Short mmCIF file of C-alpha atoms in Angstrom, two decimals:
data_model
loop_
_atom_site.label_atom_id
_atom_site.label_comp_id
_atom_site.label_asym_id
_atom_site.label_seq_id
_atom_site.Cartn_x
_atom_site.Cartn_y
_atom_site.Cartn_z
CA MET A 732 101.12 96.24 69.04
CA GLY A 733 103.85 98.28 67.49
CA PRO A 734 107.21 97.03 66.35
CA ASN A 735 109.43 98.39 69.13
CA LEU A 736 107.98 96.87 72.32
CA ILE A 737 110.99 94.62 73.01
CA ALA A 738 113.50 97.40 72.32
CA ASN A 739 111.58 99.78 74.56
CA TYR A 740 111.47 97.50 77.59
CA GLY A 741 112.61 100.32 79.88
CA GLU A 742 109.82 102.65 78.87
CA ALA A 743 107.28 99.81 79.12
CA ILE A 744 108.41 99.07 82.68
CA ALA A 745 108.23 102.78 83.51
CA MET A 746 104.65 102.90 82.24
CA ILE A 747 103.67 99.80 84.24
CA MET A 748 105.19 101.51 87.29
CA PHE A 749 103.05 104.55 86.51
CA ALA A 750 99.96 102.33 86.50
CA ILE A 751 101.01 100.72 89.81
CA GLY A 752 101.43 104.14 91.39
CA MET A 753 98.03 105.18 90.08
CA GLY A 754 96.50 102.02 91.51
CA ASN A 755 98.06 102.87 94.86
CA LEU A 756 96.59 106.34 94.64
CA LEU A 757 93.10 105.02 93.82
CA LEU A 758 92.86 101.89 95.94
CA GLN A 759 94.94 102.39 99.07
CA LYS A 760 93.07 103.71 102.06
CA ASN A 761 96.13 104.85 103.96
CA LEU A 762 97.20 108.41 103.24
CA ILE A 763 100.94 107.72 103.54
CA LYS A 764 100.67 104.89 101.03
CA LYS A 765 98.81 107.21 98.69
CA ILE A 766 101.73 109.67 98.93
CA ILE A 767 104.20 106.88 98.21
CA GLY A 768 102.09 105.97 95.18
CA LEU A 769 102.30 109.53 93.91
CA ASN A 770 106.09 109.45 94.39
CA ILE A 771 106.28 106.22 92.38
CA MET A 772 104.29 107.90 89.59
CA ASP A 773 106.78 110.80 89.67
CA SER A 774 109.77 108.49 89.44
CA SER A 775 108.28 106.54 86.55
CA VAL A 776 107.75 109.74 84.55
CA TYR A 777 111.35 110.80 85.22
CA LEU A 778 112.60 107.39 84.16
CA PHE A 779 110.60 107.64 80.93
CA LEU A 780 112.02 111.11 80.17
CA ALA A 781 115.60 110.04 80.87
CA LEU A 782 115.23 106.94 78.71
CA LYS A 783 113.95 109.11 75.87
CA GLY A 784 117.07 111.27 76.10
CA TYR A 785 119.48 108.35 76.30
CA ILE A 786 121.48 107.46 73.21
CA THR A 787 123.48 104.24 73.10
CA GLY A 788 127.25 104.62 73.04
CA ARG A 789 127.27 108.32 73.88
CA LYS A 790 128.60 109.91 77.05
CA VAL A 791 127.54 112.35 79.75
CA PRO A 792 127.13 115.89 78.41
CA ILE A 793 130.27 117.22 80.08
CA VAL A 794 132.75 118.61 77.60
CA VAL A 795 135.99 116.59 77.74
CA ASP A 796 139.10 117.35 75.67
CA GLY A 797 137.31 120.09 73.78
CA ILE A 798 135.10 117.71 71.84
CA GLN A 799 131.92 119.60 71.01
CA GLU A 800 130.17 117.42 68.47
CA VAL A 801 126.57 116.31 68.86
CA THR A 802 127.54 112.71 68.14
CA ALA A 803 129.64 112.51 71.30
CA TYR A 804 127.06 113.35 73.95
CA ILE A 805 123.54 112.35 74.99
CA ASN A 806 120.60 114.75 74.96
CA PRO A 807 120.98 117.18 77.91
CA ILE A 808 117.39 118.49 77.94
CA PRO A 809 115.63 115.55 79.70
CA ALA A 810 118.34 115.55 82.38
CA GLY A 811 117.70 119.23 83.10
CA LEU A 812 113.93 118.75 83.21
CA VAL A 813 114.17 115.75 85.53
CA LEU A 814 116.62 117.58 87.83
CA THR A 815 113.97 120.27 88.30
CA GLY A 816 111.26 117.67 88.80
CA ILE A 817 113.01 115.65 91.50
CA VAL A 818 113.43 118.64 93.80
CA VAL A 819 109.85 119.82 93.22
CA SER A 820 108.52 116.34 94.01
CA VAL A 821 110.26 116.49 97.40
CA SER A 822 108.57 119.75 98.30
CA VAL A 823 105.22 118.40 97.10
CA SER A 824 105.54 115.30 99.26
CA ALA A 825 106.61 117.41 102.25
CA LEU A 826 103.49 119.54 101.78
CA MET A 827 101.27 116.46 101.57
CA LEU A 828 102.87 114.92 104.64
CA SER A 829 102.29 118.07 106.66
CA LEU A 830 98.63 118.05 105.59
CA THR A 831 98.50 114.40 106.67
CA ILE A 832 99.82 115.34 110.11
CA ARG A 833 97.15 118.01 110.42
CA LEU A 834 94.42 115.52 109.42
CA TYR A 835 95.76 113.03 111.95
CA LYS A 836 95.69 115.64 114.69
CA ARG A 837 92.02 116.31 113.93
CA TYR A 838 90.70 112.79 113.30
CA HIS A 839 93.30 110.46 114.84
CA THR A 840 93.28 108.19 111.84
CA LEU A 841 95.06 107.91 108.49
CA ASP A 842 92.22 106.09 106.75
CA LEU A 843 90.85 108.49 104.14
CA ASP A 844 87.51 106.66 103.85
CA GLU A 845 86.98 106.92 107.58
CA ILE A 846 87.89 110.61 107.54
CA SER A 847 85.41 111.37 104.77
CA LEU A 848 82.70 109.30 106.51
CA ARG A 849 83.22 111.23 109.71
CA LEU A 850 83.15 114.46 107.76
CA ARG A 851 79.73 113.49 106.41
CA GLN A 852 78.53 112.32 109.80
CA GLU A 853 79.47 115.68 111.22
CA GLY A 854 77.41 117.23 108.46
CA LEU A 855 80.21 119.20 106.84
CA MET B 169 125.37 96.59 80.79
CA THR B 170 121.87 95.91 79.47
CA VAL B 171 121.54 92.80 81.66
CA PHE B 172 122.42 94.91 84.69
CA GLN B 173 119.85 97.50 83.65
CA ILE B 174 117.16 94.85 83.19
CA ILE B 175 117.90 93.47 86.66
CA LEU B 176 117.62 96.97 88.15
CA LEU B 177 114.35 97.65 86.30
CA VAL B 178 112.83 94.37 87.47
CA PHE B 179 113.91 95.23 91.00
CA LEU B 180 112.18 98.61 90.66
CA LEU B 181 108.98 96.87 89.57
CA VAL B 182 109.19 94.43 92.48
CA CYS B 183 109.72 97.32 94.91
CA ALA B 184 106.75 99.22 93.48
CA ILE B 185 104.48 96.18 93.89
CA ALA B 186 105.85 95.36 97.35
CA VAL B 187 105.08 98.87 98.58
CA SER B 188 101.45 98.38 97.62
CA PHE B 189 101.03 95.04 99.37
CA SER B 190 103.09 95.47 102.54
CA LYS B 191 100.93 95.72 105.65
CA ASN B 192 103.37 97.65 107.81
CA LEU B 193 103.85 101.35 107.09
CA LEU B 194 107.48 101.31 108.23
CA ASN B 195 108.21 98.41 105.88
CA SER B 196 106.64 100.15 102.92
CA ILE B 197 108.69 103.29 103.57
CA LEU B 198 111.89 101.27 103.78
CA ILE B 199 111.00 99.59 100.49
CA PHE B 200 110.38 102.99 98.95
CA MET B 201 113.81 104.11 100.18
CA SER B 202 115.45 101.18 98.40
CA PHE B 203 113.36 102.03 95.33
CA SER B 204 114.92 105.51 95.28
CA LEU B 205 118.40 104.07 95.78
CA ILE B 206 118.00 101.72 92.81
CA MET B 207 116.66 104.65 90.82
CA SER B 208 119.86 106.60 91.57
CA ILE B 209 122.02 103.70 90.32
CA LEU B 210 119.86 103.58 87.21
CA TRP B 211 120.47 107.30 86.56
CA VAL B 212 124.22 106.67 86.51
CA CYS B 213 123.66 103.80 84.05
CA LEU B 214 121.66 106.20 81.87
CA GLU B 215 124.62 108.62 81.71
CA SER B 216 123.14 111.31 83.93
CA PRO B 217 125.25 111.49 87.13
CA ASP B 218 123.67 114.85 88.04
CA LEU B 219 120.39 113.07 88.56
CA GLY B 220 122.13 110.22 90.39
CA ILE B 221 123.59 112.55 93.02
CA THR B 222 120.34 114.48 93.42
CA GLU B 223 118.19 111.36 93.68
CA ALA B 224 120.52 109.77 96.23
CA ALA B 225 120.53 112.87 98.43
CA VAL B 226 116.91 113.93 97.95
CA GLY B 227 114.90 110.83 97.11
CA ALA B 228 116.62 108.26 99.27
CA GLY B 229 117.72 110.67 101.98
CA VAL B 230 115.47 113.60 102.71
CA THR B 231 112.13 112.16 101.53
CA SER B 232 112.55 109.01 103.62
CA ILE B 233 113.55 111.07 106.65
CA LEU B 234 110.41 113.17 106.21
CA PHE B 235 108.30 110.00 106.02
CA PHE B 236 109.94 108.68 109.20
CA ALA B 237 109.38 111.99 110.99
CA THR B 238 105.72 111.84 109.97
CA LEU B 239 105.41 108.31 111.34
CA LYS B 240 106.98 109.45 114.59
CA LYS B 241 104.58 112.35 114.76
CA ILE B 242 101.51 110.16 114.29
CA HIS B 243 102.84 107.59 116.76
CA ALA B 244 102.99 104.81 114.20
CA ILE B 245 106.48 103.71 115.22
CA GLU B 246 107.52 102.85 118.72
CA VAL B 247 110.65 104.72 119.68
CA GLU B 248 113.02 103.07 122.09
CA GLY B 249 112.70 104.55 125.55
CA THR B 250 109.23 106.02 125.05
CA GLN B 251 107.83 103.88 127.84
CA GLU B 252 110.59 104.85 130.22
CA GLU B 253 109.94 108.51 129.52
CA ALA B 254 106.23 108.00 130.13
CA GLU B 255 107.03 106.32 133.42
CA ASP B 256 109.34 109.19 134.32
CA GLU B 257 106.58 111.64 133.64
CA GLN B 258 104.15 109.69 135.76
CA ALA B 259 106.60 109.47 138.63
CA MET C 612 42.21 170.66 77.46
CA SER C 613 42.95 168.83 80.60
CA ARG C 614 43.19 170.49 83.93
CA LEU C 615 45.90 169.72 86.44
CA LYS C 616 44.33 168.19 89.52
CA THR C 617 45.31 169.24 92.98
CA LYS C 618 47.05 166.76 95.15
CA GLU C 619 43.98 165.93 97.23
CA GLU C 620 41.88 165.27 94.18
CA TYR C 621 44.59 163.16 92.67
CA GLU C 622 44.81 160.94 95.71
CA LYS C 623 41.19 159.87 95.19
CA THR C 624 41.62 158.67 91.62
CA ILE C 625 41.96 155.02 90.62
CA GLY C 626 45.26 155.70 88.97
CA PHE C 627 46.85 156.83 92.22
CA LYS C 628 45.56 153.77 94.08
CA PHE C 629 46.78 151.48 91.32
CA ARG C 630 50.16 153.13 91.47
CA ARG C 631 50.38 152.68 95.22
CA TRP C 632 49.38 149.05 94.90
CA LEU C 633 51.89 148.51 92.14
CA TYR C 634 54.82 149.91 94.06
CA GLY C 635 53.76 148.32 97.32
CA GLU C 636 53.60 151.57 99.22
CA GLU C 637 50.31 150.68 100.80
CA ASP C 638 49.98 148.13 103.52
CA PRO C 639 46.42 146.87 103.08
CA TYR C 640 46.15 145.61 106.65
CA ILE C 641 47.07 148.77 108.50
CA ASN C 642 44.03 150.36 110.17
CA LYS C 643 41.75 147.80 108.54
CA VAL C 644 42.39 144.48 110.23
CA GLU C 645 42.68 144.09 113.94
CA MET C 646 46.13 142.72 114.67
CA VAL C 647 46.92 140.31 117.45
CA LYS C 648 50.17 140.96 119.15
CA GLN C 649 52.64 138.26 118.27
CA HIS C 650 54.34 136.22 120.88
CA HIS C 651 57.85 134.97 120.54
CA ARG C 652 57.64 131.24 120.10
CA HIS C 653 59.44 129.71 123.03
CA VAL C 654 61.37 126.50 122.43
CA GLU C 655 62.95 124.62 125.24
CA GLU C 656 66.74 124.30 125.23
CA LYS C 657 66.34 120.60 125.77
CA THR C 658 64.31 119.98 122.65
CA ILE C 659 66.90 121.78 120.53
CA THR C 660 69.70 119.51 121.69
CA GLU C 661 67.40 116.52 121.33
CA ARG C 662 66.57 117.43 117.79
CA MET C 663 70.24 117.98 116.93
CA HIS C 664 71.06 114.67 118.46
CA GLU C 665 68.34 113.06 116.38
CA LYS C 666 69.81 114.63 113.26
CA GLN C 667 73.22 113.32 114.21
CA MET C 668 71.72 109.87 114.75
CA HIS C 669 70.12 110.03 111.33
CA ARG C 670 73.43 110.99 109.75
CA GLU C 671 75.30 108.27 111.54
CA TYR C 672 72.63 105.76 110.54
CA THR C 673 72.77 106.90 106.92
CA TYR C 674 76.53 106.70 106.64
CA ASP C 675 76.96 103.51 108.61
CA VAL C 676 78.84 101.35 106.12
CA ASN C 677 77.70 98.07 107.58
CA ARG C 678 74.00 98.90 107.21
CA ASN C 679 73.91 101.11 104.14
CA LYS C 680 73.79 98.82 101.15
CA VAL C 681 74.16 101.64 98.64
CA LEU C 682 77.46 102.69 100.19
CA LYS C 683 78.63 99.11 100.24
CA THR C 684 77.86 98.54 96.58
CA TYR C 685 79.38 101.90 95.73
CA SER C 686 82.69 101.06 97.39
CA MET C 687 82.74 97.69 95.65
CA LEU C 688 81.95 99.26 92.29
CA TYR C 689 84.63 101.87 92.93
CA ARG C 690 87.23 99.19 93.55
CA ILE C 691 86.30 97.22 90.45
CA ALA C 692 86.17 100.35 88.30
CA SER C 693 89.54 101.60 89.51
CA VAL C 694 91.20 98.23 88.88
CA VAL C 695 89.75 98.20 85.37
CA PHE C 696 90.84 101.81 84.85
CA VAL C 697 94.40 101.11 86.00
CA ILE C 698 94.69 98.06 83.75
CA LEU C 699 93.29 100.03 80.83
CA ILE C 700 95.75 102.87 81.40
CA ALA C 701 98.67 100.46 81.64
CA ALA C 702 97.61 98.72 78.43
CA LEU C 703 97.14 102.02 76.61
CA LEU C 704 100.51 103.40 77.72
CA VAL C 705 102.41 100.21 76.88
CA TYR C 706 100.68 100.10 73.51
CA ASN C 707 101.80 103.66 72.86
CA VAL C 708 105.34 102.89 74.01
CA SER C 709 105.53 100.08 71.47
CA TRP C 710 105.14 102.63 68.69
CA LEU C 711 107.80 105.03 70.00
CA PRO C 712 111.26 105.08 68.43
CA LYS C 713 113.74 102.62 69.88
CA THR C 714 115.50 103.43 73.14
CA GLY C 715 119.02 104.61 72.49
CA ALA C 716 118.43 105.45 68.84
CA ALA C 717 119.95 108.73 67.72
CA GLU C 718 117.31 109.61 65.11
CA LYS C 719 114.48 110.82 67.26
CA ALA C 720 112.26 113.87 67.32
CA VAL C 721 113.73 114.91 70.67
CA ASN C 722 117.25 115.03 69.26
CA ASN C 723 116.56 118.07 67.12
CA GLU C 724 118.49 121.31 66.70
CA VAL C 725 117.94 122.51 70.30
CA PRO C 726 120.25 120.01 72.05
CA GLN C 727 122.60 120.39 69.09
CA ARG C 728 122.85 124.12 69.76
CA TYR C 729 123.32 123.48 73.50
CA ILE C 730 126.13 121.01 72.91
CA GLU C 731 127.93 122.78 70.08
CA ASN C 732 127.80 126.34 71.41
CA GLY C 733 127.13 125.81 75.11
CA LEU C 734 130.73 126.03 76.24
CA GLN C 735 131.40 129.27 74.33
CA GLU C 736 128.14 130.95 75.29
CA THR C 737 127.81 129.97 78.94
CA GLY C 738 131.35 128.99 79.89
CA ALA C 739 130.10 125.90 81.72
CA VAL C 740 131.82 122.60 81.01
CA ASN C 741 128.82 120.67 82.34
CA ILE C 742 126.25 121.29 79.63
CA VAL C 743 123.28 120.34 81.84
CA THR C 744 124.24 123.02 84.39
CA GLY C 745 124.82 125.53 81.62
CA MET C 746 121.38 124.71 80.27
CA ILE C 747 119.37 124.92 83.50
CA LEU C 748 121.16 127.98 84.87
CA ASP C 749 121.70 129.98 81.70
CA TYR C 750 119.44 129.11 78.79
CA ARG C 751 116.57 128.02 81.01
CA ALA C 752 117.35 129.97 84.18
CA PHE C 753 113.80 131.26 84.37
CA ASP C 754 112.60 127.69 85.06
CA THR C 755 115.08 127.32 87.87
CA LEU C 756 114.03 130.62 89.42
CA GLY C 757 110.42 129.41 89.41
CA GLU C 758 111.48 126.15 90.97
CA SER C 759 113.38 127.90 93.77
CA HIS C 760 110.22 129.85 94.45
CA VAL C 761 108.22 126.61 94.53
CA LEU C 762 110.60 125.38 97.24
CA PHE C 763 110.28 128.64 99.17
CA ILE C 764 106.48 128.62 98.98
CA ALA C 765 106.31 124.95 100.01
CA THR C 766 108.46 125.68 103.05
CA ILE C 767 106.30 128.65 104.01
CA THR C 768 103.17 126.49 103.71
CA VAL C 769 104.71 123.76 105.85
CA LEU C 770 105.66 126.45 108.39
CA ILE C 771 102.04 127.61 108.49
CA LEU C 772 100.59 124.11 108.71
CA LEU C 773 102.87 122.61 111.33
CA ARG C 774 103.61 125.57 113.56
CA ASN C 775 102.96 124.90 117.21
CA ASN C 776 101.16 127.35 119.36
CA LYS C 777 103.83 128.03 121.96
CA LYS C 778 101.32 128.83 124.69
CA LYS C 779 99.31 125.70 124.02
CA ALA C 780 102.22 123.30 123.60
CA THR C 781 101.17 119.88 124.78
CA ILE C 782 103.14 117.72 127.18
CA ALA C 783 104.18 115.41 124.36
CA GLN C 784 105.77 118.26 122.42
CA ILE C 785 107.61 119.58 125.46
CA SER C 786 108.86 116.12 126.36
CA ASP C 787 109.88 115.63 122.75
CA ARG C 788 112.12 118.65 123.14
CA ARG C 789 113.38 117.79 126.60
CA PHE C 790 114.48 114.31 125.66
CA GLU C 791 115.77 115.31 122.25
CA PRO C 792 119.51 114.66 122.45
CA LYS C 793 119.42 111.03 123.44
CA ASN C 794 123.19 111.13 124.08
CA ASP C 795 123.70 108.11 121.92
CA SER C 796 127.51 107.87 121.92
CA ILE C 797 127.71 105.85 118.70
CA LEU C 798 125.52 108.33 116.84
CA GLN C 799 127.41 111.31 118.27
CA LEU C 800 130.83 109.93 117.38
CA GLY C 801 129.60 109.01 113.89
CA ALA C 802 128.15 112.48 113.45
CA LYS C 803 131.36 114.12 114.68
CA ILE C 804 133.34 112.31 112.01
CA LEU C 805 130.77 112.41 109.21
CA VAL C 806 129.20 115.86 109.43
CA PRO C 807 132.33 117.86 108.43
CA VAL C 808 132.99 115.45 105.56
CA ILE C 809 129.39 115.77 104.38
CA PHE C 810 129.57 119.57 104.57
CA VAL C 811 132.84 119.71 102.63
CA PHE C 812 131.45 117.33 100.02
CA GLY C 813 128.26 119.38 99.71
CA ILE C 814 130.19 122.63 99.28
CA TYR C 815 132.42 120.91 96.72
CA VAL C 816 129.40 119.73 94.76
CA VAL C 817 127.86 123.22 94.82
CA LEU C 818 131.05 125.04 93.80
CA ASN C 819 131.95 122.54 91.08
CA GLY C 820 128.48 122.47 89.59
CA HIS C 821 129.61 123.96 86.30
CA ILE C 822 132.65 121.74 85.72
CA SER C 823 131.50 118.35 87.02
CA PRO C 824 128.24 116.51 87.80
CA GLY C 825 126.32 118.20 90.56
CA GLY C 826 125.17 121.72 91.16
CA GLY C 827 122.95 123.69 93.46
CA PHE C 828 120.17 121.16 93.91
CA SER C 829 122.27 118.12 94.72
CA GLY C 830 124.85 120.03 96.78
CA GLY C 831 122.14 121.83 98.72
CA ALA C 832 120.37 118.57 99.46
CA ILE C 833 123.66 117.05 100.68
CA ILE C 834 124.31 120.01 103.02
CA GLY C 835 120.73 119.78 104.27
CA ALA C 836 121.19 116.08 104.98
CA GLY C 837 124.37 116.89 106.93
CA LEU C 838 122.46 119.45 109.01
CA ILE C 839 119.73 116.88 109.71
CA LEU C 840 122.36 114.37 110.89
CA TYR C 841 123.89 117.01 113.16
CA VAL C 842 120.49 117.85 114.64
CA SER C 843 119.51 114.26 115.30
CA ALA C 844 122.83 113.60 117.03
CA PHE C 845 123.28 116.73 119.15
CA GLY C 846 119.77 118.09 119.61
CA PHE C 847 118.08 121.31 118.71
CA GLU C 848 119.76 123.48 121.30
CA LYS C 849 123.06 123.36 119.43
CA THR C 850 121.60 124.24 116.05
CA GLU C 851 119.41 126.97 117.47
CA LYS C 852 122.58 128.94 118.14
CA PHE C 853 123.18 129.45 114.44
CA PHE C 854 119.98 128.49 112.65
CA THR C 855 116.63 129.99 113.57
CA GLU C 856 113.51 130.88 111.64
CA ARG C 857 114.98 134.32 111.09
CA THR C 858 118.13 132.81 109.60
CA TYR C 859 116.00 130.78 107.24
CA LYS C 860 114.03 133.81 106.11
CA VAL C 861 117.13 135.99 105.67
CA ILE C 862 119.11 133.36 103.76
CA SER C 863 116.22 132.38 101.50
CA PHE C 864 115.24 135.92 100.74
CA ALA C 865 118.82 137.02 100.12
CA ALA C 866 119.49 134.05 97.84
CA LEU C 867 116.29 134.48 95.85
CA ALA C 868 116.82 138.24 95.53
CA THR C 869 120.41 137.74 94.37
CA TYR C 870 119.18 135.23 91.84
CA CYS C 871 116.54 137.67 90.59
CA ILE C 872 119.00 140.55 90.30
CA ALA C 873 121.68 138.46 88.58
CA LYS C 874 119.19 137.07 86.09
CA SER C 875 117.68 140.51 85.49
CA TYR C 876 121.14 141.77 84.61
CA SER C 877 121.55 138.86 82.26
CA PHE C 878 118.24 139.59 80.55
CA TYR C 879 119.05 143.30 80.42
CA THR C 880 122.19 142.55 78.46
CA GLY C 881 120.17 140.64 75.89
CA ALA C 882 120.17 137.25 77.60
CA ASN C 883 123.06 136.09 75.47
CA HIS C 884 125.92 138.00 77.07
CA ILE C 885 126.59 140.31 74.18
CA HIS C 886 127.65 143.26 76.32
CA SER C 887 127.93 141.55 79.66
CA ILE C 888 130.97 142.81 81.57
CA ILE C 889 131.21 139.59 83.58
CA PRO C 890 134.02 137.53 82.04
CA LEU C 891 133.34 133.90 81.26
CA GLY C 892 136.84 132.91 82.31
CA GLN C 893 138.87 129.86 81.47
CA PRO C 894 136.60 126.82 80.97
CA GLY C 895 137.30 124.28 83.70
CA ALA C 896 138.39 126.74 86.36
CA ILE C 897 136.29 127.26 89.49
CA LEU C 898 135.98 131.00 88.87
CA SER C 899 134.54 130.70 85.40
CA SER C 900 131.28 130.67 83.51
CA GLY C 901 130.12 134.09 84.64
CA LEU C 902 126.90 134.13 86.63
CA ILE C 903 126.42 130.37 86.84
CA LEU C 904 128.62 130.01 89.93
CA ILE C 905 126.67 132.70 91.81
CA LEU C 906 123.34 131.22 90.77
CA ASN C 907 124.51 127.75 91.85
CA ILE C 908 125.46 129.07 95.29
CA CYS C 909 122.07 130.80 95.61
CA VAL C 910 120.13 127.68 94.64
CA GLY C 911 122.28 125.54 96.94
CA MET C 912 121.58 127.84 99.90
CA VAL C 913 117.83 127.82 99.25
CA VAL C 914 117.70 124.04 98.89
CA ALA C 915 119.84 123.36 101.99
CA CYS C 916 117.74 125.68 104.16
CA THR C 917 114.54 124.17 102.76
CA MET C 918 115.55 120.60 103.52
CA TYR C 919 116.64 121.46 107.05
CA THR C 920 113.47 123.49 107.69
CA PHE C 921 111.28 120.64 106.48
CA TYR C 922 112.96 118.30 108.95
CA VAL C 923 112.77 120.74 111.86
CA MET C 924 109.11 121.52 111.22
CA PHE C 925 108.20 117.85 111.00
CA ARG C 926 110.19 116.97 114.06
CA LYS C 927 109.52 119.82 116.42
CA GLY C 928 106.88 122.19 115.15
CA ASP C 929 108.87 125.41 115.55
CA PHE C 930 112.39 126.64 115.32
#
């Protein structure tokens, strides 16, 4: 173990959340829960990025009173990246949910194992 | 401030685990909604209010609404008055 | 001195026969073996269906989870392996995190000269007081353009996937439309009070994106949420008066095209506003920071339309 585990508690929790989301994705049978798992993975990555850009004692990167020194503001790059990511994750989950609706219309179930079994039984 | 952040992070972890183990789909979506809301508070604590606003509107608002609409579409939630409508149609 | 053979003589030689055999020009059975006329083999319709049914039975028997022990063991192994994998990944990631620099420390690899440039020169170069907005809509505007296109493409895909066939609309879909405004007085009164406030707040967030927290994405999402509230309170017939599929297409296309043209102009002038005739204005004023305000409005329009269209498609299946 490295020296900074206690100081990096936020990142550690974000990584554990990533693992939980991955477990959801691998182990849950329900499609909607799989999508929620993917969303949790997304959020944990964003949290990790934002924590990497955070600097203690510094403020939001909005110029106030003409102060333009690096030592006054936090890193703006992770915030910009995460802003892009949040909106993309919404469109991704909307796409997955619409695919789920189509699958439900065809098979009348949300259980992915059952769907794949029936696919094999139909010989596809 | 750090104590507050630790409480929020632990709450996030609890929400993430509770989503996995809840039996009811509606419950798990509601828990996910609260997960997003806590996330948006956490963004403000991390000095990025841009992300806070976006997460509150997008993550807690629109995503949850989409999940609810999906549940309605696959008949996983009972809507009030559905039975009356069905009776009306039969009559 | 060889003599050229005539064609008839040539056809009798071994070489000619070998050549014919080699190229398959000769059918050795023609005129040599008496052929029996072939009959078409008749199979009863019944046996075909029976055989298909048998095949189906075999498949169902093979993939019956309760009987097939291989499938059973496979699913168990899969569960164990995925749990082990997840624990391994968590351990690996946490181990890596423990070696990263401390959270909140200023001396990190990410805090290099790039954010320094953004913070020290951002206000002069982009005119935006909010450095994050200045970054995503000026220095890295190409990213944002791609993201707006991702939204557009996602909406188009959802439109394709969830579109109802109007001729084949089922009773459930029609009844869903007929009973849509539930005339819930509490919801309607709440919507009457809240929707204008939400709209004004969304427009404020979009227009003030460059001088305060917010911007196109958040403001657009807020306006979209307001539209969704309006729809769920008053029904689709009211929104159809001003928002149809055509409106969505026109607004999205116009916004994306404006974005493209504005950014092309920016790149044409050297991407750092050397000769740009658009003034940056007084920092802190609404009409400042050059193209950022226009780009914010474009992104806000795309996001608002996208959110509303997602909801309508999930709820109803068509506009």
